[in-house]
Coordinates of C-alpha atoms in Angstrom, one line a residue:
X534 CA 0.0 0.0 0.0
X535 CA 1.4 3.4 -1.0
X536 CA 2.4 5.9 1.7
X537 CA -0.2 8.7 1.2
X538 CA 1.4 11.1 3.7
X539 CA 2.2 14.6 2.4
X540 CA 5.7 14.8 0.8
X541 CA 7.7 17.8 -0.3
X542 CA 10.5 17.6 -2.8
X543 CA 13.7 19.6 -2.6
X544 CA 15.7 19.2 -5.8
X545 CA 15.7 16.1 -7.9
X546 CA 16.5 13.6 -5.1
X547 CA 15.3 14.9 -1.7
X548 CA 11.8 14.1 -0.6
X549 CA 10.7 15.1 2.9
X550 CA 7.4 14.2 4.7
X551 CA 5.4 17.2 5.9
X552 CA 5.4 15.7 9.5
X553 CA 9.2 15.8 9.5
X554 CA 9.3 19.4 8.3
X555 CA 6.9 20.2 11.2
X556 CA 9.3 18.6 13.6
X557 CA 12.3 20.4 12.0
X558 CA 10.8 23.8 12.5
X559 CA 9.0 23.0 15.8
X560 CA 5.8 24.1 14.1
X561 CA 3.4 24.5 17.1
X562 CA 6.0 26.6 19.0
X563 CA 5.5 29.3 16.5
X564 CA 2.1 30.0 18.2
X565 CA 4.2 31.8 20.7
X566 CA 5.3 34.4 18.1
X567 CA 2.2 36.4 17.0
X568 CA 1.7 37.6 20.5
X569 CA 4.9 39.6 20.3
X570 CA 3.6 41.7 17.5
X571 CA 0.1 41.9 19.0
X572 CA 1.4 43.0 22.4
X573 CA 3.5 45.7 20.8
X574 CA 0.9 47.0 18.4
X575 CA -1.9 47.2 21.0
X576 CA 0.4 48.8 23.6
X577 CA 1.2 51.5 20.9
X578 CA -2.4 52.0 20.1
X579 CA -2.1 50.7 16.6
X580 CA -4.9 48.7 15.0
X581 CA -4.1 45.2 13.8
X582 CA -4.7 45.9 10.1
X583 CA -3.9 43.5 7.2
X584 CA -0.5 45.1 6.9
X585 CA 0.2 44.4 10.6
X586 CA -0.7 40.8 10.0
X587 CA 2.0 40.7 7.4
X588 CA 4.5 41.6 10.2
X589 CA 3.0 38.7 12.2
X590 CA 3.5 36.3 9.3
X591 CA 7.1 37.6 8.8
X592 CA 7.9 36.9 12.5
X593 CA 6.5 33.3 12.2
X594 CA 8.6 32.7 9.1
X595 CA 11.7 34.0 10.9
X596 CA 11.0 31.7 13.9
X597 CA 10.6 28.6 11.8
X598 CA 13.7 29.6 9.8
X599 CA 15.7 29.9 13.0
X600 CA 14.6 26.4 14.1
X601 CA 15.6 24.8 10.8
X602 CA 18.9 26.7 10.8
X603 CA 19.5 25.5 14.4
X604 CA 19.3 21.9 13.3
X605 CA 21.5 22.5 10.3
X606 CA 24.2 24.1 12.5
X607 CA 23.8 21.5 15.3
X608 CA 23.8 18.4 13.1
X609 CA 27.0 17.0 14.4
X610 CA 26.2 17.6 18.1
X611 CA 22.6 16.4 17.7
X612 CA 23.9 13.1 16.2
X613 CA 25.2 12.4 19.7
X614 CA 22.8 14.3 22.0
X615 CA 19.5 14.2 20.1
X616 CA 19.8 11.5 17.4
X617 CA 16.0 11.3 17.0
X618 CA 15.8 14.8 15.5
X619 CA 15.0 14.9 11.8
X620 CA 18.5 15.8 10.5
X621 CA 20.7 13.3 12.5
X622 CA 18.1 10.6 12.0
X623 CA 18.4 11.0 8.3
X624 CA 14.7 11.9 7.7
X625 CA 15.7 15.4 6.6
X626 CA 19.0 16.0 4.8
X627 CA 21.2 18.7 6.3
X628 CA 21.2 20.6 3.0
X629 CA 17.4 20.5 3.1
X630 CA 17.3 22.0 6.5
X631 CA 19.5 24.9 5.2
X632 CA 17.3 25.3 2.2
X633 CA 14.2 25.5 4.4
X634 CA 15.9 28.1 6.6
X635 CA 16.8 30.1 3.6
X636 CA 13.4 29.8 2.0
X637 CA 11.5 30.8 5.1
X638 CA 13.9 33.7 5.7
X639 CA 13.3 35.0 2.2
X640 CA 9.5 34.6 2.7
X641 CA 9.6 36.5 6.0
X642 CA 11.6 39.4 4.4
X643 CA 9.2 39.4 1.5
X644 CA 6.2 39.7 3.8
X645 CA 7.8 42.7 5.6
X646 CA 8.6 44.4 2.4
X647 CA 5.0 44.0 1.1
X648 CA 3.5 45.1 4.4
X649 CA 5.7 47.8 5.6
X650 CA 8.0 48.9 2.8
X651 CA 11.7 49.6 2.8
X652 CA 11.8 51.2 6.2
X653 CA 10.3 48.1 8.0
X654 CA 12.5 45.8 5.9
X655 CA 15.7 47.3 7.4
X656 CA 14.5 46.4 10.9
X657 CA 13.6 42.9 9.7
X658 CA 17.1 42.5 8.3
X659 CA 18.5 43.4 11.7
X660 CA 16.3 40.8 13.4
X661 CA 17.1 38.2 10.7
X662 CA 20.8 38.8 11.1
X663 CA 20.6 38.3 14.9
X664 CA 18.8 35.0 14.4
X665 CA 21.4 33.7 11.9
X666 CA 24.3 34.9 14.0
X667 CA 22.8 33.1 17.0
X668 CA 22.4 29.8 15.3
X669 CA 25.7 29.8 13.4
X670 CA 28.0 31.4 16.0
X671 CA 26.6 33.0 19.2
X672 CA 24.6 30.0 20.5
X673 CA 27.7 28.5 22.1
X674 CA 28.9 31.8 23.7
X675 CA 27.7 33.8 26.6
X676 CA 26.3 36.4 24.2
X677 CA 23.8 33.8 22.8
X678 CA 21.3 34.1 25.6
X679 CA 21.2 37.9 25.3
X680 CA 21.0 37.8 21.5
X681 CA 17.9 35.7 21.5
X682 CA 16.3 37.7 24.2
X683 CA 17.1 40.7 22.1
X684 CA 15.3 39.2 19.1
X685 CA 12.1 38.7 21.0
X686 CA 12.3 42.2 22.5
X687 CA 12.8 43.7 19.1
X688 CA 9.9 41.6 17.8
X689 CA 7.5 43.3 20.2
X690 CA 8.9 46.7 19.2
X691 CA 8.3 45.8 15.6
X692 CA 4.7 45.3 16.4
X693 CA 4.6 48.8 18.0
X694 CA 5.8 50.2 14.6
X695 CA 3.5 48.1 12.5
X696 CA 1.9 50.1 9.7
X697 CA -1.7 51.0 9.9
X698 CA -4.2 53.9 10.3
X699 CA -4.2 56.0 13.4
X700 CA -0.5 55.5 14.0
X701 CA 1.3 57.6 16.7
X702 CA 4.8 58.9 16.3
X703 CA 7.7 56.4 16.3
X704 CA 9.0 57.7 19.6
X705 CA 5.6 57.5 21.3
X706 CA 5.0 54.0 20.0
X707 CA 8.3 52.7 21.3
X708 CA 7.8 54.3 24.7
X709 CA 4.3 52.7 25.0
X710 CA 5.7 49.3 24.0
X711 CA 8.8 49.4 26.2
X712 CA 7.2 47.5 29.1
X713 CA 5.8 44.5 27.2
X714 CA 9.0 44.4 25.2
X715 CA 11.1 44.3 28.4
X716 CA 8.8 41.6 29.9
X717 CA 9.0 39.3 26.9
X718 CA 12.8 39.9 26.7
X719 CA 13.3 39.0 30.4
X720 CA 11.1 35.9 30.0
X721 CA 13.1 34.8 26.9
X722 CA 16.4 35.4 28.7
X723 CA 15.4 33.0 31.4
X724 CA 14.4 30.2 29.1
X725 CA 17.5 30.6 26.9
X726 CA 19.7 30.5 30.0
X727 CA 18.1 27.2 30.9
X728 CA 18.2 25.9 27.3
X729 CA 22.0 25.7 27.5
X730 CA 21.6 22.8 30.0
X731 CA 18.9 20.7 28.4
X732 CA 21.2 17.7 27.9
X733 CA 23.6 17.5 30.8
X734 CA 21.4 19.3 33.4
X735 CA 21.9 22.6 35.2
X736 CA 23.6 23.8 38.4
X737 CA 20.9 23.9 41.0
X738 CA 21.2 27.7 41.4
X739 CA 20.2 28.4 37.8
X740 CA 16.5 27.3 37.9
X741 CA 16.2 29.0 41.3
X742 CA 17.5 32.2 39.7
X743 CA 15.3 32.0 36.6
X744 CA 12.3 31.2 38.8
X745 CA 12.9 34.3 40.8
X746 CA 13.2 36.4 37.6
X747 CA 10.0 34.8 36.2
X748 CA 8.1 35.6 39.4
X749 CA 9.3 39.2 39.2
X750 CA 8.3 39.4 35.6
X751 CA 4.8 38.0 36.4
X752 CA 4.4 40.6 39.2
X753 CA 5.5 43.4 36.9
X754 CA 3.0 42.3 34.4
X755 CA 0.1 42.1 36.8
X756 CA 0.7 45.0 39.1
X757 CA -0.1 47.9 36.7
X758 CA -3.6 46.5 36.2
X759 CA -4.1 46.0 39.9
X760 CA -3.0 49.5 40.7
X761 CA -5.5 50.9 38.3
X762 CA -8.4 48.6 39.4
X763 CA -9.8 51.4 41.6
X764 CA -10.1 54.0 38.8
X765 CA -13.5 55.5 37.8
X766 CA -13.7 53.6 34.6
X767 CA -16.0 50.6 35.3
X768 CA -17.1 49.8 31.8
X769 CA -17.0 46.2 30.3
X770 CA -13.6 46.8 28.6
X771 CA -12.1 48.0 31.9
X772 CA -13.5 45.1 33.9
X773 CA -12.3 42.6 31.3
X774 CA -8.9 44.2 31.3
X775 CA -8.6 44.3 35.1
X776 CA -9.5 40.6 35.3
X777 CA -7.5 39.3 32.4
X778 CA -4.2 40.9 33.2
X779 CA -3.5 39.2 36.5
X780 CA -5.1 36.0 35.3
X781 CA -2.8 35.9 32.2
X782 CA 0.3 36.7 34.3
X783 CA -0.5 33.9 36.8
X784 CA -1.2 31.5 33.9
X785 CA 2.3 32.2 32.5
X786 CA 4.0 31.8 35.9
X787 CA 1.9 28.8 36.8
X788 CA 3.1 26.5 34.0
X789 CA 6.6 27.9 33.7
X790 CA 7.1 28.4 37.4
X791 CA 6.0 24.9 38.3
X792 CA 8.4 23.4 35.7
X793 CA 11.3 25.6 37.0
X794 CA 10.5 24.6 40.6
X795 CA 10.7 21.0 39.6
X796 CA 14.1 21.6 37.9
X797 CA 15.3 23.4 41.0
X798 CA 14.6 20.3 43.1
X799 CA 16.2 18.0 40.6
X800 CA 18.1 19.9 37.9
X801 CA 18.4 17.0 35.5
X802 CA 18.5 17.5 31.7
X803 CA 15.0 16.2 31.3
X804 CA 13.5 18.5 33.9
X805 CA 15.4 21.5 32.5
X806 CA 14.2 20.6 29.0
X807 CA 10.6 20.5 30.3
X808 CA 11.1 23.9 31.9
X809 CA 12.3 25.4 28.6
X810 CA 9.3 24.0 26.7
X811 CA 7.0 25.4 29.4
X812 CA 8.7 28.7 29.1
X813 CA 8.3 28.9 25.3
X814 CA 4.6 28.2 25.6
X815 CA 4.3 30.4 28.6
X816 CA 5.0 33.4 26.4
X817 CA 1.4 33.4 25.2
X818 CA -0.3 34.3 28.4
X819 CA 2.6 36.7 29.2
X820 CA 1.9 38.5 25.9
X821 CA -1.8 38.4 26.6
X822 CA -1.5 40.4 29.8
X823 CA -0.1 43.6 28.3
X824 CA -2.5 43.2 25.4
X825 CA -5.4 43.2 27.8
X826 CA -3.9 46.1 29.8
X827 CA -3.7 48.1 26.5
X828 CA -7.5 47.7 26.2
X829 CA -7.7 44.8 23.8
X830 CA -9.4 42.0 25.8
X831 CA -10.5 40.2 22.7
X832 CA -7.0 39.7 21.4
X833 CA -5.8 38.9 24.9
X834 CA -8.5 36.2 25.2
X835 CA -7.5 34.8 21.9
X836 CA -3.9 34.4 23.0
X837 CA -5.2 32.8 26.2
X838 CA -7.2 30.3 24.2
X839 CA -4.2 29.4 22.0
X840 CA -2.1 28.6 25.1
X841 CA -3.8 25.3 26.0
X842 CA -4.0 24.4 22.3
X843 CA -0.2 24.9 22.0
X844 CA 0.4 22.8 25.1
X845 CA -1.6 20.0 23.6
X846 CA 0.2 20.1 20.3
X847 CA 3.5 20.2 22.2
X848 CA 2.8 16.6 23.4
X849 CA 3.2 15.5 19.7
X850 CA 5.9 18.0 18.6
X851 CA 8.4 19.2 21.1
X852 CA 8.9 23.0 21.2
X853 CA 12.6 22.6 22.1

């Protein structure tokens, strides 16, 4: 009986199953990406127009490209440490992984050019350069953690500068989006610091430290809404905002914090890896909190709904 599973061809000889491509790019983990742009755009008071969605699509393409490039660059190491991954297992050729990374990078830049023009393209080139530098060189250095945290921080700020009607000045947009960008950056820094120890395990002090930072991040996310809860505005949007912000902050800390606490008790490679996966998925409720605070409870609720879906999908395709 013929295999009826979807197959993509690269060149004249390479055929790759769609399922293996999804594993290569950690497809469900990209659900953590749109919230960067949404949080930045709503904080800056910019409507999520069709052109802004082009920026979202570009960020997703860049994320997938980075995952494929990661496996291309780590093929030799993964052959020993993670032989079940698509490249070392032989299900995806190394040159195919590089071709996927290049194709997705080009697609992401094309989406930015179409949505935002030359000015936005320059910013996207900076982000793309950081991703490629991380995968090919910086990952094994102390600068790698900061580089990837910087990518996610800049991704939020890119949302603040997304094109659309009713846009405020560039300076005002960046100031408004500074808090959500900093929160996403700090969260990403903790999970990237942990990710360096997914195989051999971590020193016990590391998950303790990242848990402390995550707790502070969640509090910083929730407190602005709590402080404003006594204001005169008691309309439906304000009530939704006041309830969603702390709920989303706690949802992010709940999943990620629990995994980090487990890693602190027993900092094995498996527990650290689970904490990293929880941290990646925990970005969604963390992004939802500033989105709700900015007065967009519908988008915040959507991010909240996507979170459990992403956790379910992560049981089939690991986000790490």
